[in-house]
mmCIF file of N, CA and C in Angstrom:
data_model
loop_
_atom_site.group_PDB
_atom_site.id
_atom_site.type_symbol
_atom_site.label_atom_id
_atom_site.label_comp_id
_atom_site.label_asym_id
_atom_site.label_seq_id
_atom_site.Cartn_x
_atom_site.Cartn_y
_atom_site.Cartn_z
ATOM 1 N N UNK A 1173 -148.461 134.287 -115.219
ATOM 2 C CA UNK A 1173 -147.681 133.510 -116.170
ATOM 3 C C UNK A 1173 -146.194 133.719 -115.918
ATOM 4 N N UNK A 1174 -145.438 132.737 -116.328
ATOM 5 C CA UNK A 1174 -143.996 132.839 -116.171
ATOM 6 C C UNK A 1174 -143.420 133.780 -117.219
ATOM 7 N N UNK A 1175 -142.403 134.479 -116.817
ATOM 8 C CA UNK A 1175 -141.707 135.339 -117.768
ATOM 9 C C UNK A 1175 -140.756 134.488 -118.604
ATOM 10 N N UNK A 1176 -140.338 134.982 -119.766
ATOM 11 C CA UNK A 1176 -139.357 134.245 -120.557
ATOM 12 C C UNK A 1176 -138.080 133.952 -119.775
ATOM 13 N N UNK A 1177 -137.706 134.843 -118.858
ATOM 14 C CA UNK A 1177 -136.491 134.635 -118.065
ATOM 15 C C UNK A 1177 -136.624 133.380 -117.205
ATOM 16 N N UNK A 1178 -137.783 133.195 -116.570
ATOM 17 C CA UNK A 1178 -138.006 132.011 -115.741
ATOM 18 C C UNK A 1178 -138.044 130.760 -116.609
ATOM 19 N N UNK A 1179 -138.701 130.854 -117.753
ATOM 20 C CA UNK A 1179 -138.760 129.706 -118.660
ATOM 21 C C UNK A 1179 -137.356 129.315 -119.105
ATOM 22 N N UNK A 1180 -136.561 130.290 -119.483
ATOM 23 C CA UNK A 1180 -135.187 130.010 -119.897
ATOM 24 C C UNK A 1180 -134.419 129.365 -118.749
ATOM 25 N N UNK A 1181 -134.595 129.838 -117.520
ATOM 26 C CA UNK A 1181 -133.863 129.267 -116.391
ATOM 27 C C UNK A 1181 -134.256 127.805 -116.172
ATOM 28 N N UNK A 1182 -135.520 127.462 -116.395
ATOM 29 C CA UNK A 1182 -135.957 126.065 -116.278
ATOM 30 C C UNK A 1182 -135.261 125.221 -117.342
ATOM 31 N N UNK A 1183 -135.216 125.720 -118.567
ATOM 32 C CA UNK A 1183 -134.602 124.949 -119.644
ATOM 33 C C UNK A 1183 -133.078 124.924 -119.537
ATOM 34 N N UNK A 1184 -132.477 125.935 -118.929
ATOM 35 C CA UNK A 1184 -131.023 125.937 -118.773
ATOM 36 C C UNK A 1184 -130.565 124.814 -117.849
ATOM 37 N N UNK A 1185 -131.456 124.306 -117.022
ATOM 38 C CA UNK A 1185 -131.121 123.198 -116.123
ATOM 39 C C UNK A 1185 -131.041 121.872 -116.867
ATOM 40 N N UNK A 1186 -131.520 121.850 -118.100
ATOM 41 C CA UNK A 1186 -131.519 120.612 -118.872
ATOM 42 C C UNK A 1186 -130.137 120.386 -119.477
ATOM 43 N N UNK A 1187 -129.687 119.124 -119.492
ATOM 44 C CA UNK A 1187 -128.355 118.837 -120.035
ATOM 45 C C UNK A 1187 -128.329 118.914 -121.558
ATOM 46 N N UNK A 1188 -127.170 119.167 -122.082
ATOM 47 C CA UNK A 1188 -126.886 119.067 -123.510
ATOM 48 C C UNK A 1188 -127.804 119.870 -124.432
ATOM 49 N N UNK A 1189 -127.845 121.191 -124.282
ATOM 50 C CA UNK A 1189 -128.627 121.971 -125.244
ATOM 51 C C UNK A 1189 -128.063 121.749 -126.648
ATOM 52 N N UNK A 1190 -128.911 121.937 -127.650
ATOM 53 C CA UNK A 1190 -128.499 121.727 -129.025
ATOM 54 C C UNK A 1190 -128.440 123.054 -129.766
ATOM 55 N N UNK A 1191 -127.443 123.175 -130.627
ATOM 56 C CA UNK A 1191 -127.320 124.361 -131.478
ATOM 57 C C UNK A 1191 -127.876 124.029 -132.858
ATOM 58 N N UNK A 1192 -128.641 124.953 -133.411
ATOM 59 C CA UNK A 1192 -129.186 124.827 -134.759
ATOM 60 C C UNK A 1192 -128.777 126.059 -135.537
ATOM 61 N N UNK A 1193 -128.292 125.845 -136.746
ATOM 62 C CA UNK A 1193 -127.904 126.955 -137.621
ATOM 63 C C UNK A 1193 -129.143 127.537 -138.289
ATOM 64 N N UNK A 1194 -129.042 128.794 -138.679
ATOM 65 C CA UNK A 1194 -130.145 129.441 -139.402
ATOM 66 C C UNK A 1194 -130.546 128.575 -140.587
ATOM 67 N N UNK A 1195 -131.845 128.313 -140.719
ATOM 68 C CA UNK A 1195 -132.361 127.507 -141.813
ATOM 69 C C UNK A 1195 -132.405 126.012 -141.545
ATOM 70 N N UNK A 1196 -131.831 125.580 -140.442
ATOM 71 C CA UNK A 1196 -131.805 124.160 -140.121
ATOM 72 C C UNK A 1196 -133.168 123.702 -139.583
ATOM 73 N N UNK A 1197 -133.630 122.555 -140.080
ATOM 74 C CA UNK A 1197 -134.899 121.979 -139.637
ATOM 75 C C UNK A 1197 -134.694 121.316 -138.274
ATOM 76 N N UNK A 1198 -135.538 121.684 -137.323
ATOM 77 C CA UNK A 1198 -135.500 121.099 -135.984
ATOM 78 C C UNK A 1198 -136.325 119.816 -135.986
ATOM 79 N N UNK A 1199 -137.532 119.893 -136.514
ATOM 80 C CA UNK A 1199 -138.354 118.714 -136.797
ATOM 81 C C UNK A 1199 -139.359 119.070 -137.875
ATOM 82 N N UNK A 1200 -139.909 118.012 -138.503
ATOM 83 C CA UNK A 1200 -140.836 118.221 -139.607
ATOM 84 C C UNK A 1200 -142.234 117.723 -139.269
ATOM 85 N N UNK A 1201 -143.200 118.386 -139.842
ATOM 86 C CA UNK A 1201 -144.599 118.002 -139.720
ATOM 87 C C UNK A 1201 -144.750 116.525 -140.077
ATOM 88 N N UNK A 1202 -145.472 115.772 -139.223
ATOM 89 C CA UNK A 1202 -145.716 114.360 -139.461
ATOM 90 C C UNK A 1202 -144.725 113.419 -138.802
ATOM 91 N N UNK A 1203 -143.570 113.928 -138.392
ATOM 92 C CA UNK A 1203 -142.586 113.081 -137.725
ATOM 93 C C UNK A 1203 -143.036 112.738 -136.313
ATOM 94 N N UNK A 1204 -142.685 111.535 -135.835
ATOM 95 C CA UNK A 1204 -142.934 111.237 -134.422
ATOM 96 C C UNK A 1204 -141.950 112.048 -133.577
ATOM 97 N N UNK A 1205 -142.266 112.257 -132.317
ATOM 98 C CA UNK A 1205 -141.367 113.009 -131.453
ATOM 99 C C UNK A 1205 -141.494 112.572 -130.008
ATOM 100 N N UNK A 1206 -140.461 112.869 -129.242
ATOM 101 C CA UNK A 1206 -140.444 112.527 -127.817
ATOM 102 C C UNK A 1206 -140.099 113.727 -126.938
ATOM 103 N N UNK A 1207 -139.776 114.863 -127.538
ATOM 104 C CA UNK A 1207 -139.296 116.017 -126.776
ATOM 105 C C UNK A 1207 -140.069 117.282 -127.109
ATOM 106 N N UNK A 1208 -140.194 118.144 -126.112
ATOM 107 C CA UNK A 1208 -140.590 119.525 -126.352
ATOM 108 C C UNK A 1208 -139.307 120.342 -126.287
ATOM 109 N N UNK A 1209 -139.345 121.540 -126.795
ATOM 110 C CA UNK A 1209 -138.153 122.387 -126.853
ATOM 111 C C UNK A 1209 -138.407 123.730 -126.185
ATOM 112 N N UNK A 1210 -137.354 124.285 -125.640
ATOM 113 C CA UNK A 1210 -137.362 125.638 -125.120
ATOM 114 C C UNK A 1210 -136.244 126.400 -125.806
ATOM 115 N N UNK A 1211 -136.530 127.622 -126.224
ATOM 116 C CA UNK A 1211 -135.524 128.419 -126.928
ATOM 117 C C UNK A 1211 -134.684 129.169 -125.894
ATOM 118 N N UNK A 1212 -133.425 128.795 -125.796
ATOM 119 C CA UNK A 1212 -132.489 129.472 -124.895
ATOM 120 C C UNK A 1212 -131.947 130.738 -125.542
ATOM 121 N N UNK A 1213 -131.690 130.651 -126.846
ATOM 122 C CA UNK A 1213 -131.203 131.788 -127.635
ATOM 123 C C UNK A 1213 -131.698 131.600 -129.059
ATOM 124 N N UNK A 1214 -132.157 132.681 -129.666
ATOM 125 C CA UNK A 1214 -132.496 132.610 -131.079
ATOM 126 C C UNK A 1214 -133.967 132.777 -131.381
ATOM 127 N N UNK A 1215 -134.314 132.371 -132.602
ATOM 128 C CA UNK A 1215 -135.659 132.534 -133.139
ATOM 129 C C UNK A 1215 -135.983 131.316 -133.993
ATOM 130 N N UNK A 1216 -137.231 130.846 -133.896
ATOM 131 C CA UNK A 1216 -137.667 129.654 -134.624
ATOM 132 C C UNK A 1216 -138.953 129.974 -135.382
ATOM 133 N N UNK A 1217 -139.006 129.559 -136.649
ATOM 134 C CA UNK A 1217 -140.224 129.679 -137.441
ATOM 135 C C UNK A 1217 -141.028 128.390 -137.308
ATOM 136 N N UNK A 1218 -142.340 128.546 -137.154
ATOM 137 C CA UNK A 1218 -143.276 127.431 -137.113
ATOM 138 C C UNK A 1218 -144.035 127.445 -138.440
ATOM 139 N N UNK A 1219 -144.007 126.333 -139.166
ATOM 140 C CA UNK A 1219 -144.643 126.246 -140.480
ATOM 141 C C UNK A 1219 -145.695 125.143 -140.515
ATOM 142 N N UNK A 1220 -146.790 125.422 -141.189
ATOM 143 C CA UNK A 1220 -147.815 124.423 -141.464
ATOM 144 C C UNK A 1220 -148.021 124.411 -142.972
ATOM 145 N N UNK A 1221 -147.931 123.224 -143.542
ATOM 146 C CA UNK A 1221 -148.053 123.080 -145.001
ATOM 147 C C UNK A 1221 -147.088 124.021 -145.728
ATOM 148 N N UNK A 1222 -145.885 124.177 -145.179
ATOM 149 C CA UNK A 1222 -144.860 124.990 -145.812
ATOM 150 C C UNK A 1222 -144.994 126.487 -145.629
ATOM 151 N N UNK A 1223 -146.002 126.928 -144.869
ATOM 152 C CA UNK A 1223 -146.236 128.362 -144.677
ATOM 153 C C UNK A 1223 -145.932 128.751 -143.231
ATOM 154 N N UNK A 1224 -145.161 129.818 -143.042
ATOM 155 C CA UNK A 1224 -144.847 130.290 -141.691
ATOM 156 C C UNK A 1224 -146.123 130.830 -141.049
ATOM 157 N N UNK A 1225 -146.486 130.245 -139.913
ATOM 158 C CA UNK A 1225 -147.682 130.685 -139.193
ATOM 159 C C UNK A 1225 -147.327 131.431 -137.910
ATOM 160 N N UNK A 1226 -146.067 131.298 -137.494
ATOM 161 C CA UNK A 1226 -145.639 131.952 -136.263
ATOM 162 C C UNK A 1226 -144.123 131.965 -136.201
ATOM 163 N N UNK A 1227 -143.588 132.999 -135.593
ATOM 164 C CA UNK A 1227 -142.161 133.080 -135.296
ATOM 165 C C UNK A 1227 -142.038 133.274 -133.798
ATOM 166 N N UNK A 1228 -141.266 132.394 -133.152
ATOM 167 C CA UNK A 1228 -141.131 132.447 -131.692
ATOM 168 C C UNK A 1228 -139.680 132.709 -131.319
ATOM 169 N N UNK A 1229 -139.490 133.251 -130.113
ATOM 170 C CA UNK A 1229 -138.171 133.732 -129.704
ATOM 171 C C UNK A 1229 -137.756 133.155 -128.354
ATOM 172 N N UNK A 1230 -136.603 133.599 -127.890
ATOM 173 C CA UNK A 1230 -136.050 133.182 -126.611
ATOM 174 C C UNK A 1230 -137.113 133.196 -125.520
ATOM 175 N N UNK A 1231 -137.160 132.096 -124.768
ATOM 176 C CA UNK A 1231 -138.101 131.976 -123.664
ATOM 177 C C UNK A 1231 -139.378 131.262 -124.025
ATOM 178 N N UNK A 1232 -139.606 131.033 -125.327
ATOM 179 C CA UNK A 1232 -140.815 130.333 -125.761
ATOM 180 C C UNK A 1232 -140.559 128.832 -125.808
ATOM 181 N N UNK A 1233 -141.653 128.063 -125.755
ATOM 182 C CA UNK A 1233 -141.587 126.613 -125.853
ATOM 183 C C UNK A 1233 -142.373 126.162 -127.076
ATOM 184 N N UNK A 1234 -142.008 124.991 -127.605
ATOM 185 C CA UNK A 1234 -142.725 124.432 -128.743
ATOM 186 C C UNK A 1234 -142.500 122.926 -128.784
ATOM 187 N N UNK A 1235 -143.333 122.259 -129.587
ATOM 188 C CA UNK A 1235 -143.226 120.802 -129.687
ATOM 189 C C UNK A 1235 -143.883 120.076 -128.530
ATOM 190 N N UNK A 1236 -144.773 120.750 -127.838
ATOM 191 C CA UNK A 1236 -145.389 120.235 -126.616
ATOM 192 C C UNK A 1236 -146.353 119.082 -126.890
ATOM 193 N N UNK A 1237 -146.995 119.095 -128.037
ATOM 194 C CA UNK A 1237 -148.034 118.115 -128.336
ATOM 195 C C UNK A 1237 -147.634 116.675 -128.084
ATOM 196 N N UNK A 1238 -146.386 116.334 -128.401
ATOM 197 C CA UNK A 1238 -145.961 114.942 -128.241
ATOM 198 C C UNK A 1238 -145.904 114.518 -126.772
ATOM 199 N N UNK A 1239 -145.917 115.472 -125.860
ATOM 200 C CA UNK A 1239 -145.922 115.133 -124.428
ATOM 201 C C UNK A 1239 -147.336 115.027 -123.867
ATOM 202 N N UNK A 1240 -148.328 115.419 -124.675
ATOM 203 C CA UNK A 1240 -149.708 115.379 -124.191
ATOM 204 C C UNK A 1240 -150.590 114.501 -125.080
ATOM 205 N N UNK A 1241 -149.983 113.532 -125.750
ATOM 206 C CA UNK A 1241 -150.764 112.540 -126.464
ATOM 207 C C UNK A 1241 -150.827 112.642 -127.970
ATOM 208 N N UNK A 1242 -150.287 113.700 -128.566
ATOM 209 C CA UNK A 1242 -150.266 113.812 -130.022
ATOM 210 C C UNK A 1242 -149.094 112.959 -130.518
ATOM 211 N N UNK A 1243 -149.368 112.015 -131.407
ATOM 212 C CA UNK A 1243 -148.330 111.064 -131.805
ATOM 213 C C UNK A 1243 -147.278 111.649 -132.733
ATOM 214 N N UNK A 1244 -147.716 112.488 -133.664
ATOM 215 C CA UNK A 1244 -146.780 113.044 -134.638
ATOM 216 C C UNK A 1244 -146.806 114.566 -134.606
ATOM 217 N N UNK A 1245 -145.721 115.162 -135.031
ATOM 218 C CA UNK A 1245 -145.623 116.619 -135.074
ATOM 219 C C UNK A 1245 -146.688 117.194 -135.996
ATOM 220 N N UNK A 1246 -147.305 118.272 -135.563
ATOM 221 C CA UNK A 1246 -148.376 118.889 -136.351
ATOM 222 C C UNK A 1246 -147.879 120.081 -137.155
ATOM 223 N N UNK A 1247 -146.618 120.403 -137.036
ATOM 224 C CA UNK A 1247 -146.023 121.496 -137.798
ATOM 225 C C UNK A 1247 -144.533 121.254 -137.935
ATOM 226 N N UNK A 1248 -143.890 122.055 -138.744
ATOM 227 C CA UNK A 1248 -142.443 122.010 -138.936
ATOM 228 C C UNK A 1248 -141.827 123.173 -138.169
ATOM 229 N N UNK A 1249 -140.695 122.937 -137.541
ATOM 230 C CA UNK A 1249 -139.958 123.989 -136.829
ATOM 231 C C UNK A 1249 -138.584 124.133 -137.475
ATOM 232 N N UNK A 1250 -138.251 125.371 -137.837
ATOM 233 C CA UNK A 1250 -136.976 125.678 -138.491
ATOM 234 C C UNK A 1250 -136.326 126.855 -137.780
ATOM 235 N N UNK A 1251 -135.041 126.725 -137.491
ATOM 236 C CA UNK A 1251 -134.302 127.835 -136.881
ATOM 237 C C UNK A 1251 -134.258 128.993 -137.883
ATOM 238 N N UNK A 1252 -134.754 130.147 -137.458
ATOM 239 C CA UNK A 1252 -134.737 131.331 -138.332
ATOM 240 C C UNK A 1252 -133.351 131.971 -138.310
ATOM 241 N N UNK A 1253 -132.728 131.949 -137.153
ATOM 242 C CA UNK A 1253 -131.363 132.433 -136.960
ATOM 243 C C UNK A 1253 -130.621 131.349 -136.187
ATOM 244 N N UNK A 1254 -129.311 131.477 -136.048
ATOM 245 C CA UNK A 1254 -128.575 130.527 -135.220
ATOM 246 C C UNK A 1254 -129.231 130.511 -133.840
ATOM 247 N N UNK A 1255 -129.558 129.324 -133.366
ATOM 248 C CA UNK A 1255 -130.333 129.200 -132.137
ATOM 249 C C UNK A 1255 -129.784 128.091 -131.249
ATOM 250 N N UNK A 1256 -130.042 128.251 -129.957
ATOM 251 C CA UNK A 1256 -129.659 127.247 -128.971
ATOM 252 C C UNK A 1256 -130.932 126.802 -128.262
ATOM 253 N N UNK A 1257 -131.198 125.491 -128.330
ATOM 254 C CA UNK A 1257 -132.433 124.944 -127.786
ATOM 255 C C UNK A 1257 -132.147 123.880 -126.732
ATOM 256 N N UNK A 1258 -132.969 123.871 -125.699
ATOM 257 C CA UNK A 1258 -132.952 122.778 -124.731
ATOM 258 C C UNK A 1258 -134.146 121.904 -125.044
ATOM 259 N N UNK A 1259 -134.031 120.629 -124.771
ATOM 260 C CA UNK A 1259 -135.140 119.737 -125.034
ATOM 261 C C UNK A 1259 -135.486 118.963 -123.767
ATOM 262 N N UNK A 1260 -136.762 118.621 -123.651
ATOM 263 C CA UNK A 1260 -137.271 117.983 -122.444
ATOM 264 C C UNK A 1260 -138.162 116.818 -122.850
ATOM 265 N N UNK A 1261 -137.886 115.644 -122.296
ATOM 266 C CA UNK A 1261 -138.785 114.516 -122.526
ATOM 267 C C UNK A 1261 -139.873 114.524 -121.443
ATOM 268 N N UNK A 1262 -140.763 113.562 -121.479
ATOM 269 C CA UNK A 1262 -141.892 113.552 -120.552
ATOM 270 C C UNK A 1262 -141.438 113.496 -119.090
ATOM 271 N N UNK A 1263 -140.453 112.683 -118.792
ATOM 272 C CA UNK A 1263 -139.964 112.550 -117.410
ATOM 273 C C UNK A 1263 -139.408 113.886 -116.899
ATOM 274 N N UNK A 1264 -138.608 114.542 -117.704
ATOM 275 C CA UNK A 1264 -138.030 115.832 -117.296
ATOM 276 C C UNK A 1264 -139.102 116.923 -117.217
ATOM 277 N N UNK A 1265 -140.093 116.839 -118.118
ATOM 278 C CA UNK A 1265 -141.197 117.797 -118.076
ATOM 279 C C UNK A 1265 -141.945 117.677 -116.750
ATOM 280 N N UNK A 1266 -142.273 116.452 -116.362
ATOM 281 C CA UNK A 1266 -142.993 116.247 -115.100
ATOM 282 C C UNK A 1266 -142.170 116.755 -113.914
ATOM 283 N N UNK A 1267 -140.866 116.570 -113.945
ATOM 284 C CA UNK A 1267 -140.004 117.076 -112.878
ATOM 285 C C UNK A 1267 -140.031 118.606 -112.849
ATOM 286 N N UNK A 1268 -139.951 119.241 -114.032
ATOM 287 C CA UNK A 1268 -139.979 120.710 -114.098
ATOM 288 C C UNK A 1268 -141.304 121.244 -113.570
ATOM 289 N N UNK A 1269 -142.392 120.542 -113.865
ATOM 290 C CA UNK A 1269 -143.713 120.955 -113.375
ATOM 291 C C UNK A 1269 -143.779 120.839 -111.857
ATOM 292 N N UNK A 1270 -143.182 119.800 -111.306
ATOM 293 C CA UNK A 1270 -143.151 119.655 -109.844
ATOM 294 C C UNK A 1270 -142.346 120.770 -109.198
ATOM 295 N N UNK A 1271 -141.235 121.136 -109.815
ATOM 296 C CA UNK A 1271 -140.389 122.206 -109.280
ATOM 297 C C UNK A 1271 -141.058 123.569 -109.399
ATOM 298 N N UNK A 1272 -141.728 123.814 -110.519
ATOM 299 C CA UNK A 1272 -142.336 125.111 -110.815
ATOM 300 C C UNK A 1272 -143.710 124.873 -111.433
ATOM 301 N N UNK A 1273 -144.741 124.694 -110.601
ATOM 302 C CA UNK A 1273 -146.075 124.378 -111.125
ATOM 303 C C UNK A 1273 -146.597 125.390 -112.145
ATOM 304 N N UNK A 1274 -146.261 126.647 -112.021
ATOM 305 C CA UNK A 1274 -146.726 127.645 -112.993
ATOM 306 C C UNK A 1274 -146.169 127.380 -114.390
ATOM 307 N N UNK A 1275 -145.068 126.641 -114.470
ATOM 308 C CA UNK A 1275 -144.494 126.282 -115.758
ATOM 309 C C UNK A 1275 -145.511 125.487 -116.582
ATOM 310 N N UNK A 1276 -146.247 124.588 -115.937
ATOM 311 C CA UNK A 1276 -147.260 123.798 -116.641
ATOM 312 C C UNK A 1276 -148.322 124.707 -117.253
ATOM 313 N N UNK A 1277 -148.724 125.743 -116.538
ATOM 314 C CA UNK A 1277 -149.720 126.665 -117.066
ATOM 315 C C UNK A 1277 -149.193 127.423 -118.277
ATOM 316 N N UNK A 1278 -147.930 127.842 -118.229
ATOM 317 C CA UNK A 1278 -147.333 128.543 -119.372
ATOM 318 C C UNK A 1278 -147.290 127.619 -120.583
ATOM 319 N N UNK A 1279 -146.893 126.387 -120.362
ATOM 320 C CA UNK A 1279 -146.805 125.436 -121.466
ATOM 321 C C UNK A 1279 -148.191 125.177 -122.054
ATOM 322 N N UNK A 1280 -149.183 124.971 -121.198
ATOM 323 C CA UNK A 1280 -150.546 124.724 -121.681
ATOM 324 C C UNK A 1280 -151.092 125.931 -122.435
ATOM 325 N N UNK A 1281 -150.826 127.120 -121.930
ATOM 326 C CA UNK A 1281 -151.289 128.338 -122.598
ATOM 327 C C UNK A 1281 -150.633 128.474 -123.974
ATOM 328 N N UNK A 1282 -149.335 128.259 -124.024
ATOM 329 C CA UNK A 1282 -148.604 128.343 -125.281
ATOM 330 C C UNK A 1282 -149.143 127.323 -126.285
ATOM 331 N N UNK A 1283 -149.348 126.103 -125.834
ATOM 332 C CA UNK A 1283 -149.843 125.037 -126.697
ATOM 333 C C UNK A 1283 -151.243 125.364 -127.216
ATOM 334 N N UNK A 1284 -152.101 125.821 -126.331
ATOM 335 C CA UNK A 1284 -153.474 126.153 -126.692
ATOM 336 C C UNK A 1284 -153.523 127.292 -127.708
ATOM 337 N N UNK A 1285 -152.750 128.350 -127.464
ATOM 338 C CA UNK A 1285 -152.728 129.489 -128.385
ATOM 339 C C UNK A 1285 -152.199 129.087 -129.754
ATOM 340 N N UNK A 1286 -151.142 128.283 -129.778
ATOM 341 C CA UNK A 1286 -150.563 127.857 -131.060
ATOM 342 C C UNK A 1286 -151.555 126.967 -131.803
ATOM 343 N N UNK A 1287 -152.204 126.057 -131.105
ATOM 344 C CA UNK A 1287 -153.182 125.178 -131.724
ATOM 345 C C UNK A 1287 -154.323 125.990 -132.341
ATOM 346 N N UNK A 1288 -154.785 126.987 -131.627
ATOM 347 C CA UNK A 1288 -155.859 127.850 -132.151
ATOM 348 C C UNK A 1288 -155.418 128.568 -133.416
ATOM 349 N N UNK A 1289 -154.192 129.106 -133.420
ATOM 350 C CA UNK A 1289 -153.686 129.803 -134.604
ATOM 351 C C UNK A 1289 -153.564 128.847 -135.792
ATOM 352 N N UNK A 1290 -153.052 127.664 -135.531
ATOM 353 C CA UNK A 1290 -152.870 126.684 -136.602
ATOM 354 C C UNK A 1290 -154.220 126.260 -137.166
ATOM 355 N N UNK A 1291 -155.192 126.039 -136.315
ATOM 356 C CA UNK A 1291 -156.512 125.624 -136.785
ATOM 357 C C UNK A 1291 -157.161 126.705 -137.661
ATOM 358 N N UNK A 1292 -156.929 127.960 -137.332
ATOM 359 C CA UNK A 1292 -157.479 129.054 -138.149
ATOM 360 C C UNK A 1292 -156.810 129.101 -139.526
ATOM 361 N N UNK A 1293 -155.563 128.647 -139.593
ATOM 362 C CA UNK A 1293 -154.812 128.699 -140.850
ATOM 363 C C UNK A 1293 -155.212 127.572 -141.809
ATOM 364 N N UNK A 1294 -155.679 126.483 -141.250
ATOM 365 C CA UNK A 1294 -155.964 125.296 -142.069
ATOM 366 C C UNK A 1294 -157.334 125.349 -142.672
#
């Protein structure tokens, strides 16, 4: 698996990272989406039905579902602390996978583990 350092380096290549203040909503459950996110700096809470189910940190990815056929967000993401995020649409994701094929495995593993945790919570 890729280390958080490698994941961060992949996302650092993306233009225009976004800054989110502590407590700021990144996206909400049920919203449509076009991007996955990588945490360059900071911490993000993942909530389902208003309950924190996971806290993720620098080097982690989230919001992947919309790139693999899920139409709407299945959870809410909120910056726990001031955070800097890079975002990737489907075209950029496919390019990153071509450059670093192991990146796809990390993303799939992360998505699968998060989905399993969320399903246990519901």
